[in-house]
Short mmCIF file of C-alpha atoms in Angstrom, two decimals:
data_model
loop_
_atom_site.label_atom_id
_atom_site.label_comp_id
_atom_site.label_asym_id
_atom_site.label_seq_id
_atom_site.Cartn_x
_atom_site.Cartn_y
_atom_site.Cartn_z
CA MET D 1 37.41 54.83 -4.28
CA LEU D 2 37.75 52.04 -6.62
CA GLN D 3 39.21 49.84 -4.32
CA VAL D 4 36.91 51.33 -1.32
CA THR D 5 34.01 48.47 -3.49
CA SER D 6 36.51 45.89 -4.31
CA THR D 7 37.22 45.25 -0.66
CA SER D 8 33.31 45.89 0.05
CA ALA D 9 32.59 42.84 -2.74
CA ALA D 10 35.08 40.40 -1.51
CA GLU D 11 33.40 41.02 1.98
CA THR D 12 29.82 40.42 0.91
CA ALA D 13 32.03 37.55 -1.65
CA LEU D 14 32.83 35.06 1.19
CA PRO D 15 30.20 34.72 3.83
CA LEU D 16 28.09 34.26 1.37
CA ARG D 17 29.51 31.05 0.21
CA PHE D 18 29.34 30.54 4.12
CA THR D 19 26.03 30.71 3.14
CA TRP D 20 25.10 27.94 0.88
CA LEU D 21 27.03 25.82 2.80
CA SER D 22 25.53 26.23 5.98
CA GLU D 23 22.35 26.58 4.28
CA VAL D 24 23.05 22.63 2.48
CA VAL D 25 24.75 21.78 6.82
CA ALA D 26 20.96 23.20 7.84
CA VAL D 27 18.66 21.15 5.37
CA PHE D 28 20.77 18.07 5.97
CA VAL D 29 20.43 18.21 9.60
CA LYS D 30 16.18 19.69 9.93
CA ASP D 31 16.55 15.97 7.34
CA TRP D 32 17.77 13.52 9.60
CA ARG D 33 16.06 15.12 13.01
CA CYS D 34 12.71 15.40 11.64
CA GLU D 35 14.27 11.72 10.66
CA PHE D 36 15.03 11.14 14.09
CA ARG D 37 11.15 11.76 15.02
CA THR D 38 9.29 9.96 13.75
CA ARG D 39 12.82 7.41 12.23
CA TYR D 40 10.21 6.72 9.02
CA ALA D 41 12.12 6.35 6.05
CA LEU D 42 14.74 4.31 8.35
CA ASN D 43 12.28 2.15 9.65
CA THR D 44 10.95 1.33 5.92
CA LEU D 45 14.05 0.74 4.35
CA ALA D 46 15.27 -1.54 6.60
CA LEU D 47 12.21 -3.74 7.37
CA PHE D 48 12.21 -3.56 4.17
CA ALA D 49 15.37 -4.85 3.59
CA PHE D 50 15.20 -7.13 6.03
CA THR D 51 12.23 -9.07 5.24
CA THR D 52 12.87 -9.61 1.64
CA MET D 53 16.65 -10.89 2.64
CA VAL D 54 14.62 -12.95 4.66
CA VAL D 55 12.94 -14.55 2.01
CA VAL D 56 15.64 -14.84 -0.87
CA SER D 57 17.31 -16.52 2.42
CA ILE D 58 15.34 -18.61 2.85
CA SER D 59 14.30 -19.69 -0.46
CA LEU D 60 18.61 -19.57 -1.82
CA GLY D 61 20.08 -19.84 0.71
CA PRO D 62 23.82 -21.63 1.04
CA ILE D 63 21.86 -25.68 0.21
CA GLY D 64 19.54 -23.74 -1.64
CA ILE D 65 21.83 -22.92 -4.74
CA ASP D 66 24.84 -23.71 -5.69
CA ARG D 67 27.75 -22.05 -5.97
CA ALA D 68 29.00 -22.02 -9.66
CA ARG D 69 24.47 -21.11 -10.10
CA GLY D 70 24.05 -18.34 -6.32
CA THR D 71 27.14 -15.84 -8.30
CA LYS D 72 25.39 -15.69 -10.74
CA VAL D 73 21.84 -14.77 -8.91
CA LEU D 74 22.94 -13.01 -6.24
CA PRO D 75 24.13 -9.89 -7.16
CA VAL D 76 21.24 -9.07 -8.66
CA LEU D 77 18.87 -10.18 -5.54
CA LEU D 78 21.46 -7.51 -3.73
CA TRP D 79 20.54 -4.61 -5.42
CA VAL D 80 17.08 -5.72 -6.58
CA ILE D 81 16.56 -5.74 -2.46
CA LEU D 82 18.15 -2.07 -2.03
CA LEU D 83 16.74 -0.45 -5.37
CA PHE D 84 13.09 -1.49 -3.71
CA SER D 85 14.45 -0.49 -0.34
CA VAL D 86 15.55 3.22 -1.89
CA ALA D 87 12.08 3.51 -3.66
CA ALA D 88 10.24 2.94 -0.29
CA GLY D 89 11.95 4.58 1.67
CA LEU D 90 12.89 8.07 -0.87
CA PRO D 91 10.94 9.78 -1.67
CA ARG D 92 9.66 10.69 1.57
CA ALA D 93 12.48 13.16 1.22
CA PHE D 94 9.81 15.04 -0.72
CA VAL D 95 6.49 14.40 -0.96
CA GLN D 96 7.22 15.28 3.91
CA GLU D 97 7.55 17.83 2.67
CA GLU D 98 4.13 19.05 0.51
CA GLU D 99 2.30 16.61 2.96
CA SER D 100 3.18 18.40 5.77
CA GLN D 101 2.89 22.27 3.76
CA THR D 102 6.31 23.22 4.56
CA ALA D 103 7.65 23.27 0.84
CA THR D 104 7.23 26.63 0.79
CA ALA D 105 9.22 27.35 3.63
CA LEU D 106 11.24 25.80 1.91
CA ARG D 107 11.31 27.56 -1.00
CA LEU D 108 11.89 31.01 0.55
CA SER D 109 14.60 30.07 2.63
CA ALA D 110 16.78 27.83 0.87
CA THR D 111 18.26 28.44 -2.45
CA PRO D 112 17.53 25.36 -4.38
CA SER D 113 21.48 23.93 -5.40
CA ALA D 114 22.13 23.64 -1.50
CA LEU D 115 18.79 22.03 -0.71
CA PHE D 116 18.99 20.02 -3.22
CA CYS D 117 22.66 19.24 -2.28
CA GLY D 118 21.55 19.11 1.13
CA LYS D 119 18.61 16.84 0.42
CA LEU D 120 20.67 14.85 -1.51
CA LEU D 121 23.66 13.94 1.63
CA TYR D 122 20.30 13.38 3.48
CA CYS D 123 19.57 10.51 0.92
CA LEU D 124 22.90 9.19 0.26
CA THR D 125 23.09 9.19 4.08
CA LEU D 126 20.07 7.46 4.11
CA VAL D 127 21.69 4.60 1.38
CA GLY D 128 24.75 4.64 3.07
CA ALA D 129 23.41 3.28 6.19
CA LEU D 130 21.44 0.90 4.56
CA GLU D 131 24.41 -1.25 1.80
CA LEU D 132 26.16 -1.42 5.70
CA LEU D 133 23.22 -2.83 7.31
CA VAL D 134 22.36 -4.91 4.27
CA THR D 135 25.60 -6.10 2.21
CA PRO D 136 27.78 -7.98 4.98
CA VAL D 137 24.42 -9.79 6.70
CA PHE D 138 24.26 -10.43 2.83
CA VAL D 139 26.77 -11.82 2.23
CA THR D 140 26.68 -13.61 6.01
CA LEU D 141 23.31 -15.43 5.69
CA MET D 142 24.69 -16.29 1.30
CA ASN D 143 27.33 -17.34 1.62
CA LEU D 144 28.75 -15.49 -0.76
CA GLU D 145 32.52 -15.32 -1.38
CA VAL D 146 33.24 -11.96 -2.86
CA VAL D 147 36.93 -12.28 -4.99
CA SER D 148 37.77 -8.64 -4.92
CA PRO D 149 35.77 -6.89 -1.75
CA ALA D 150 37.92 -3.61 -3.18
CA LEU D 151 35.68 -3.81 -5.92
CA LEU D 152 32.65 -4.10 -3.72
CA ALA D 153 32.55 -1.20 -1.67
CA GLY D 154 33.68 1.28 -5.25
CA THR D 155 30.00 -0.72 -6.67
CA LEU D 156 28.39 -0.08 -3.62
CA ALA D 157 29.87 3.78 -2.57
CA ALA D 158 29.52 4.12 -6.85
CA GLY D 159 25.95 2.32 -7.08
CA GLY D 160 24.40 3.85 -4.16
CA TYR D 161 25.98 7.12 -4.76
CA GLY D 162 23.90 6.75 -8.21
CA LEU D 163 20.82 5.85 -6.47
CA ALA D 164 20.53 8.30 -4.35
CA VAL D 165 20.41 11.80 -6.59
CA GLY D 166 18.26 9.86 -8.83
CA SER D 167 16.33 9.20 -6.83
CA THR D 168 16.60 12.48 -5.38
CA LEU D 169 15.63 14.91 -7.86
CA VAL D 170 13.30 12.23 -8.96
CA ALA D 171 11.35 12.49 -6.22
CA ALA D 172 10.76 15.56 -6.08
CA ILE D 173 9.58 15.59 -9.54
CA ILE D 174 6.59 13.22 -8.35
CA ALA D 175 6.09 15.45 -4.74
CA GLN D 176 4.02 17.57 -6.65
CA ALA D 177 1.91 15.06 -8.80
CA ARG D 178 -1.92 12.95 -7.19
CA THR D 179 0.00 9.64 -6.83
CA LYS D 180 3.23 10.16 -5.45
CA GLY D 181 3.95 6.76 -4.29
CA THR D 182 3.97 4.66 -7.43
CA LEU D 183 4.61 6.82 -9.11
CA PHE D 184 8.51 6.64 -7.92
CA SER D 185 8.58 3.20 -9.26
CA VAL D 186 7.33 4.18 -13.30
CA LEU D 187 9.57 6.89 -13.10
CA ALA D 188 12.72 6.54 -11.32
CA PHE D 189 13.02 2.70 -12.52
CA PRO D 190 13.77 3.82 -16.23
CA VAL D 191 16.64 6.59 -14.64
CA LEU D 192 18.45 3.56 -13.02
CA LEU D 193 18.25 1.15 -15.20
CA PRO D 194 21.08 1.93 -17.25
CA LEU D 195 23.04 1.83 -13.27
CA LEU D 196 21.69 -1.41 -12.46
CA LEU D 197 22.91 -4.02 -14.73
CA LEU D 198 26.70 -1.44 -15.00
CA VAL D 199 26.35 -2.38 -10.53
CA VAL D 200 24.91 -6.11 -10.73
CA GLU D 201 28.01 -6.83 -13.97
CA LEU D 202 30.04 -5.01 -11.61
CA THR D 203 28.84 -6.84 -8.34
CA PHE D 204 29.28 -10.02 -10.43
CA ASN D 205 32.45 -9.30 -11.36
CA ALA D 206 33.61 -9.24 -7.74
CA VAL D 207 32.02 -11.98 -6.44
CA ALA D 208 33.99 -13.87 -9.37
CA GLY D 209 36.97 -12.71 -10.19
CA GLY D 210 37.61 -9.82 -12.59
CA GLY D 211 38.60 -6.31 -13.14
CA GLY D 212 35.91 -3.08 -12.67
CA GLY D 213 37.49 -2.03 -17.00
CA VAL D 214 35.31 0.02 -18.27
CA ALA D 215 31.85 -0.24 -17.34
CA LEU D 216 33.52 1.30 -13.80
CA SER D 217 34.06 4.45 -15.60
CA GLN D 218 30.91 3.85 -17.39
CA LEU D 219 29.31 3.80 -13.96
CA LEU D 220 31.71 6.94 -13.00
CA LEU D 221 30.22 8.55 -15.68
CA TYR D 222 26.49 8.44 -15.39
CA ASP D 223 27.05 9.86 -11.39
CA ALA D 224 28.81 12.68 -12.84
CA SER D 225 25.60 12.84 -15.50
CA VAL D 226 23.26 12.98 -13.85
CA THR D 227 24.40 15.32 -10.68
CA VAL D 228 24.95 16.97 -13.95
CA ALA D 229 21.16 17.76 -14.87
CA GLY D 230 20.04 17.32 -11.66
CA LEU D 231 21.95 20.21 -10.11
CA MET D 232 20.39 22.05 -13.59
CA LEU D 233 17.46 21.16 -13.13
CA PHE D 234 16.24 21.04 -9.74
CA PRO D 235 15.58 24.88 -9.53
CA VAL D 236 13.37 24.16 -12.39
CA VAL D 237 11.18 21.57 -10.83
CA TRP D 238 11.13 23.48 -7.55
CA ASN D 239 10.01 26.90 -7.43
CA PRO D 240 7.03 27.48 -9.33
CA MET Q 1 1.04 25.32 -50.10
CA LYS Q 2 -0.17 23.09 -47.27
CA THR Q 3 -2.12 20.91 -49.56
CA ILE Q 4 0.73 20.69 -52.41
CA SER Q 5 3.73 19.47 -49.94
CA ALA Q 6 1.06 16.69 -47.82
CA TRP Q 7 0.31 16.23 -51.64
CA LEU Q 8 3.97 16.73 -51.94
CA LEU Q 9 5.10 13.90 -49.10
CA TRP Q 10 2.43 10.82 -50.45
CA LEU Q 11 4.07 10.73 -53.47
CA TRP Q 12 7.35 11.03 -51.97
CA VAL Q 13 6.36 7.67 -49.74
CA SER Q 14 4.41 5.79 -52.44
CA LEU Q 15 7.81 6.32 -54.85
CA VAL Q 16 9.80 4.63 -51.37
CA ILE Q 17 7.49 1.82 -51.53
CA VAL Q 18 7.70 1.50 -55.25
CA GLY Q 19 11.47 1.89 -55.01
CA ALA Q 20 11.85 -0.16 -52.60
CA PHE Q 21 9.91 -3.75 -54.26
CA TYR Q 22 10.70 -2.68 -57.61
CA TYR Q 23 14.76 -0.50 -57.90
CA ALA Q 24 16.38 -1.29 -54.75
CA PRO Q 25 18.14 -5.44 -55.36
CA LEU Q 26 17.39 -7.32 -52.44
CA ALA Q 27 20.61 -7.07 -50.19
CA GLU Q 28 22.96 -10.85 -50.05
CA GLY Q 29 22.46 -13.20 -46.52
CA PHE Q 30 18.81 -12.57 -46.40
CA GLN Q 31 15.53 -15.06 -45.81
CA GLY Q 32 13.60 -14.34 -48.64
CA GLY Q 33 12.61 -10.54 -48.56
CA SER Q 34 13.61 -10.40 -45.37
CA SER Q 35 15.82 -7.72 -46.57
CA ARG Q 36 13.22 -6.14 -48.40
CA ILE Q 37 11.73 -4.54 -44.68
CA LEU Q 38 14.95 -2.10 -43.80
CA PHE Q 39 13.86 0.95 -46.21
CA PHE Q 40 10.82 1.26 -43.30
CA HIS Q 41 11.83 -0.43 -40.75
CA VAL Q 42 14.67 1.41 -39.88
CA PRO Q 43 13.25 5.68 -40.60
CA MET Q 44 10.23 4.77 -38.21
CA ALA Q 45 13.07 3.90 -34.83
CA TRP Q 46 14.17 7.22 -37.20
CA ALA Q 47 11.83 8.70 -36.64
CA SER Q 48 11.13 7.77 -33.61
CA PHE Q 49 14.55 8.61 -32.02
CA ALA Q 50 14.38 12.09 -34.10
CA GLY Q 51 10.99 12.51 -31.73
CA PHE Q 52 12.47 12.44 -28.62
CA ILE Q 53 15.15 14.90 -29.36
CA ALA Q 54 12.98 16.95 -30.39
CA ALA Q 55 10.73 16.53 -28.26
CA ALA Q 56 13.79 16.84 -25.46
CA VAL Q 57 14.73 20.93 -27.63
CA TRP Q 58 10.90 21.48 -27.53
CA SER Q 59 11.32 20.95 -23.37
CA VAL Q 60 14.66 23.17 -23.20
CA ARG Q 61 12.87 25.88 -25.38
CA TYR Q 62 10.29 26.13 -23.14
CA LEU Q 63 11.83 26.12 -20.12
CA MET Q 64 13.97 29.02 -21.67
CA THR Q 65 10.99 30.79 -22.67
CA ARG Q 66 7.61 29.57 -20.67
CA ASP Q 67 5.64 29.53 -23.18
CA LEU Q 68 3.03 26.50 -23.46
CA ARG Q 69 3.02 25.84 -26.73
CA HIS Q 70 6.56 24.30 -26.69
CA ASP Q 71 5.08 22.05 -23.96
CA ARG Q 72 2.57 21.24 -26.10
CA SER Q 73 5.20 20.29 -29.32
CA ALA Q 74 7.17 18.37 -26.31
CA TYR Q 75 4.41 16.19 -25.45
CA VAL Q 76 3.14 15.98 -29.84
CA ALA Q 77 6.91 14.38 -30.10
CA VAL Q 78 7.06 12.80 -26.94
CA GLN Q 79 3.63 11.40 -28.71
CA LEU Q 80 5.11 10.14 -31.95
CA GLY Q 81 8.35 9.20 -31.40
CA LEU Q 82 6.31 6.40 -28.83
CA VAL Q 83 4.76 5.83 -32.06
CA PHE Q 84 7.10 5.76 -34.35
CA GLY Q 85 9.27 3.49 -31.73
CA VAL Q 86 6.71 0.44 -31.31
CA LEU Q 87 6.34 0.15 -35.03
CA ALA Q 88 10.34 -0.58 -35.21
CA THR Q 89 10.15 -3.15 -32.44
CA ILE Q 90 6.99 -4.39 -33.59
CA THR Q 91 8.92 -4.97 -37.53
CA GLY Q 92 12.49 -5.44 -36.98
CA ALA Q 93 10.02 -8.77 -33.85
CA ILE Q 94 8.29 -9.46 -37.33
CA TRP Q 95 12.39 -9.71 -39.38
CA ALA Q 96 14.01 -11.34 -36.56
CA ARG Q 97 11.16 -14.04 -36.36
CA ILE Q 98 11.86 -15.05 -39.58
CA GLU Q 99 15.98 -14.82 -39.89
CA TRP Q 100 16.53 -15.28 -35.95
CA GLY Q 101 13.80 -17.74 -35.37
CA ALA Q 102 11.89 -15.39 -32.11
CA TYR Q 103 10.04 -12.13 -32.16
CA TRP Q 104 11.94 -11.38 -28.77
CA ASN Q 105 15.41 -12.79 -28.08
CA TRP Q 106 16.73 -9.37 -25.77
CA ASP Q 107 18.63 -8.66 -28.49
CA PRO Q 108 20.42 -4.93 -26.59
CA ARG Q 109 18.75 -3.06 -29.44
CA GLN Q 110 15.63 -4.03 -29.48
CA THR Q 111 15.97 -4.19 -24.53
CA SER Q 112 17.26 -0.52 -25.34
CA ILE Q 113 14.96 0.32 -27.19
CA LEU Q 114 11.86 -0.72 -25.70
CA ILE Q 115 13.50 1.18 -22.15
CA SER Q 116 13.59 4.65 -23.88
CA LEU Q 117 9.17 3.51 -25.18
CA LEU Q 118 9.27 2.06 -20.65
CA PHE Q 119 10.67 6.33 -20.26
CA TYR Q 120 8.28 7.60 -21.83
CA GLY Q 121 5.94 6.10 -21.30
CA ALA Q 122 7.12 6.70 -17.99
CA TYR Q 123 6.54 10.93 -19.52
CA LEU Q 124 3.28 10.38 -20.27
CA ALA Q 125 2.54 8.83 -16.88
CA LEU Q 126 3.68 11.91 -15.27
CA ARG Q 127 1.57 14.10 -17.10
CA GLY Q 128 -1.93 12.22 -16.25
CA ALA Q 129 -0.69 12.80 -12.39
CA VAL Q 130 -0.49 16.26 -12.63
CA GLU Q 131 -3.15 19.03 -13.85
CA ASP Q 132 -2.30 22.42 -12.95
CA PRO Q 133 -0.70 23.55 -16.71
CA GLU Q 134 2.49 24.73 -16.03
CA LYS Q 135 3.49 22.72 -13.56
CA ARG Q 136 2.69 20.60 -15.87
CA ALA Q 137 4.55 21.30 -18.59
CA ARG Q 138 7.48 22.27 -16.36
CA LEU Q 139 7.87 19.20 -14.45
CA SER Q 140 7.43 16.56 -17.33
CA ALA Q 141 10.06 18.68 -19.69
CA ALA Q 142 12.82 18.17 -17.02
CA TYR Q 143 11.57 14.75 -16.86
CA ALA Q 144 11.79 15.00 -20.68
CA ILE Q 145 15.56 16.35 -20.17
CA LEU Q 146 17.20 14.15 -18.00
CA GLY Q 147 15.33 10.62 -20.21
CA LEU Q 148 18.03 12.47 -22.83
CA VAL Q 149 20.42 12.49 -20.19
CA VAL Q 150 20.36 9.06 -19.28
CA THR Q 151 19.19 7.06 -22.76
CA PRO Q 152 22.95 7.06 -24.59
CA PHE Q 153 24.50 4.80 -22.07
CA LEU Q 154 21.89 2.23 -22.62
CA TYR Q 155 22.45 2.17 -26.63
CA TRP Q 156 26.11 2.12 -25.23
CA ILE Q 157 26.58 -0.22 -22.12
CA MET Q 158 23.67 -2.29 -23.65
CA PRO Q 159 26.16 -3.88 -27.04
CA ARG Q 160 29.23 -4.87 -24.55
CA LEU Q 161 26.97 -6.71 -21.75
CA THR Q 162 25.39 -9.13 -24.51
CA PHE Q 163 26.63 -9.97 -27.67
CA SER Q 164 24.39 -9.37 -30.76
CA LEU Q 165 23.48 -10.14 -33.93
CA HIS Q 166 20.89 -6.79 -35.01
CA PRO Q 167 23.34 -6.60 -38.57
CA GLU Q 168 25.49 -3.38 -38.81
CA PRO Q 169 24.02 0.72 -38.60
CA VAL Q 170 23.30 2.09 -41.50
CA VAL Q 171 26.72 3.97 -40.95
CA ASN Q 172 29.40 2.14 -38.75
CA ALA Q 173 32.21 2.14 -36.40
CA GLU Q 174 34.41 3.24 -39.77
CA GLY Q 175 31.95 5.69 -40.47
CA LYS Q 176 31.14 4.41 -44.35
CA PRO Q 177 27.97 3.01 -45.61
CA LYS Q 178 28.71 -0.49 -46.25
CA MET Q 179 26.06 -1.54 -48.87
CA GLN Q 180 24.31 -1.19 -52.35
CA SER Q 181 24.19 2.08 -54.02
CA GLU Q 182 19.81 1.73 -55.25
CA ILE Q 183 19.94 0.67 -51.39
CA LEU Q 184 21.35 3.36 -49.44
CA GLN Q 185 18.85 5.25 -51.85
CA VAL Q 186 15.91 4.39 -51.01
CA LEU Q 187 16.95 3.41 -47.30
CA MET Q 188 17.72 7.57 -47.68
CA ALA Q 189 14.76 8.68 -49.65
CA SER Q 190 12.93 6.86 -47.22
CA GLY Q 191 14.97 8.49 -43.76
CA ILE Q 192 13.55 12.00 -44.86
CA GLY Q 193 10.66 9.89 -46.11
CA PHE Q 194 10.21 8.94 -43.19
CA THR Q 195 11.07 12.73 -41.07
CA ALA Q 196 9.03 15.15 -43.01
CA LEU Q 197 5.75 12.50 -42.39
CA PHE Q 198 6.96 12.27 -38.77
CA PHE Q 199 6.48 16.68 -38.47
CA TRP Q 200 3.22 16.60 -41.34
CA LEU Q 201 2.07 14.27 -37.98
CA HIS Q 202 3.49 16.88 -35.56
CA ASN Q 203 1.88 19.72 -37.12
CA LEU Q 204 -1.75 18.67 -37.77
CA GLN Q 205 -1.56 16.61 -34.08
CA THR Q 206 -0.19 20.00 -31.81
CA ARG Q 207 -2.94 21.57 -33.90
CA ILE Q 208 -6.14 19.29 -32.73
CA GLN Q 209 -4.20 19.10 -29.01
CA ALA Q 210 -5.00 22.86 -29.35
CA LEU Q 211 -8.05 23.31 -30.94
CA ALA Q 212 -9.23 19.95 -27.97
CA GLU Q 213 -7.94 22.21 -25.21
CA ARG Q 214 -9.45 25.71 -25.63
CA LYS Q 215 -12.39 23.56 -26.79
CA SER Q 216 -12.16 22.25 -22.72
CA ALA Q 217 -11.57 25.70 -21.43
CA ALA Q 218 -14.46 27.31 -23.37
CA ARG Q 219 -17.00 23.82 -21.17
CA GLU Q 220 -14.90 24.73 -18.46
CA GLN Q 221 -16.11 28.49 -18.60
CA GLY Q 222 -19.50 27.69 -19.34
CA TYR Q 223 -20.21 27.82 -23.04
CA GLY Q 224 -21.51 24.89 -25.35
CA SER Q 225 -22.74 22.12 -23.89
#
């Protein structure tokens, strides 16, 4: 008798795990399918990044700024461009659910942690695409010489992840408030500020030469803390 | 009982003020009598910090019990934390003008307190943007807890990025206070006084807030004018 119950428990435990993963994938696939219908986030991110890059390039291009000052200024500008592009496009992930009134259906059909991971994955691919698009163009346009490309890649990966995870949680919060657009910047920037200080320092090190050091471990710890906080707080934010 | 404790608090804080000017000696190596600001500036910063931690604790309690009284306590703690934080920033800036020659120098401590203030200003903005009390309590509690996860990074990152002129914290890396005992006594007494002041104000403000909420609820139901 005992044996029978234990096997049935094992049988139910296995599909449960598959369900969680399939929920994550379903949310991710749904978000991209919706995105390809309108291409709202993609267009916003790409056009915003491109416009700001053109402005920066015209006034501070290879002729406009000397190399020594460029290594100081350009890492900051790169991250300002990335941050504002993210702020323009990412809140859409949750705001859209509230506006099209699909949030309730989503609450019924997916567990909060799976939903958070699915949305995070969607934001992560968006930020990754943005970085892949922006960074090479930025480096070429500004004639920026990168001493340590590996460090730059690592910073972009860890920094992009931090941007995505922080923005996903804040987007879930502001989607339920009244003034959505402006509120995202107000709420997200203090959360993302420690991250920005770190990534700017690391990007500067990658451009000027110099290791990752403590900053890299601080960045990874920031990512880990915000992920854990996000997983713990998201069910509270999402479920009424 | 409440009147007695309020008078005791008044007496305690008065004694701290007298002690700060007549009992404690001047610290060495500071311009004029500027070191006396220590007895007010440090406890203000401490009270502000305590307010933000208390807000996160009340937010956790709200999320566990879903009792709106905890949410109100968290809200008032953030308000008071902001007041004490602004006072600490201003007194710090005045001291910086005397000691360093400029009100604002982007010293790591100035930067981190400013960003903490921004964070809790954003908390108030969030509360203003949500009307439903339950939803407002839920969202702002989550944000307050997120604040306590993120802001410690500032206190860890900032001092490494830029050189600080700020005097050593009261308890330094070796874990020992390096101060004359009279100065330390007045500072500790002031710290206790400011903490008590914080919780006294918190109690008053939560009661005022509760009355205001009852009044507006009564007005919605059509009582009163």
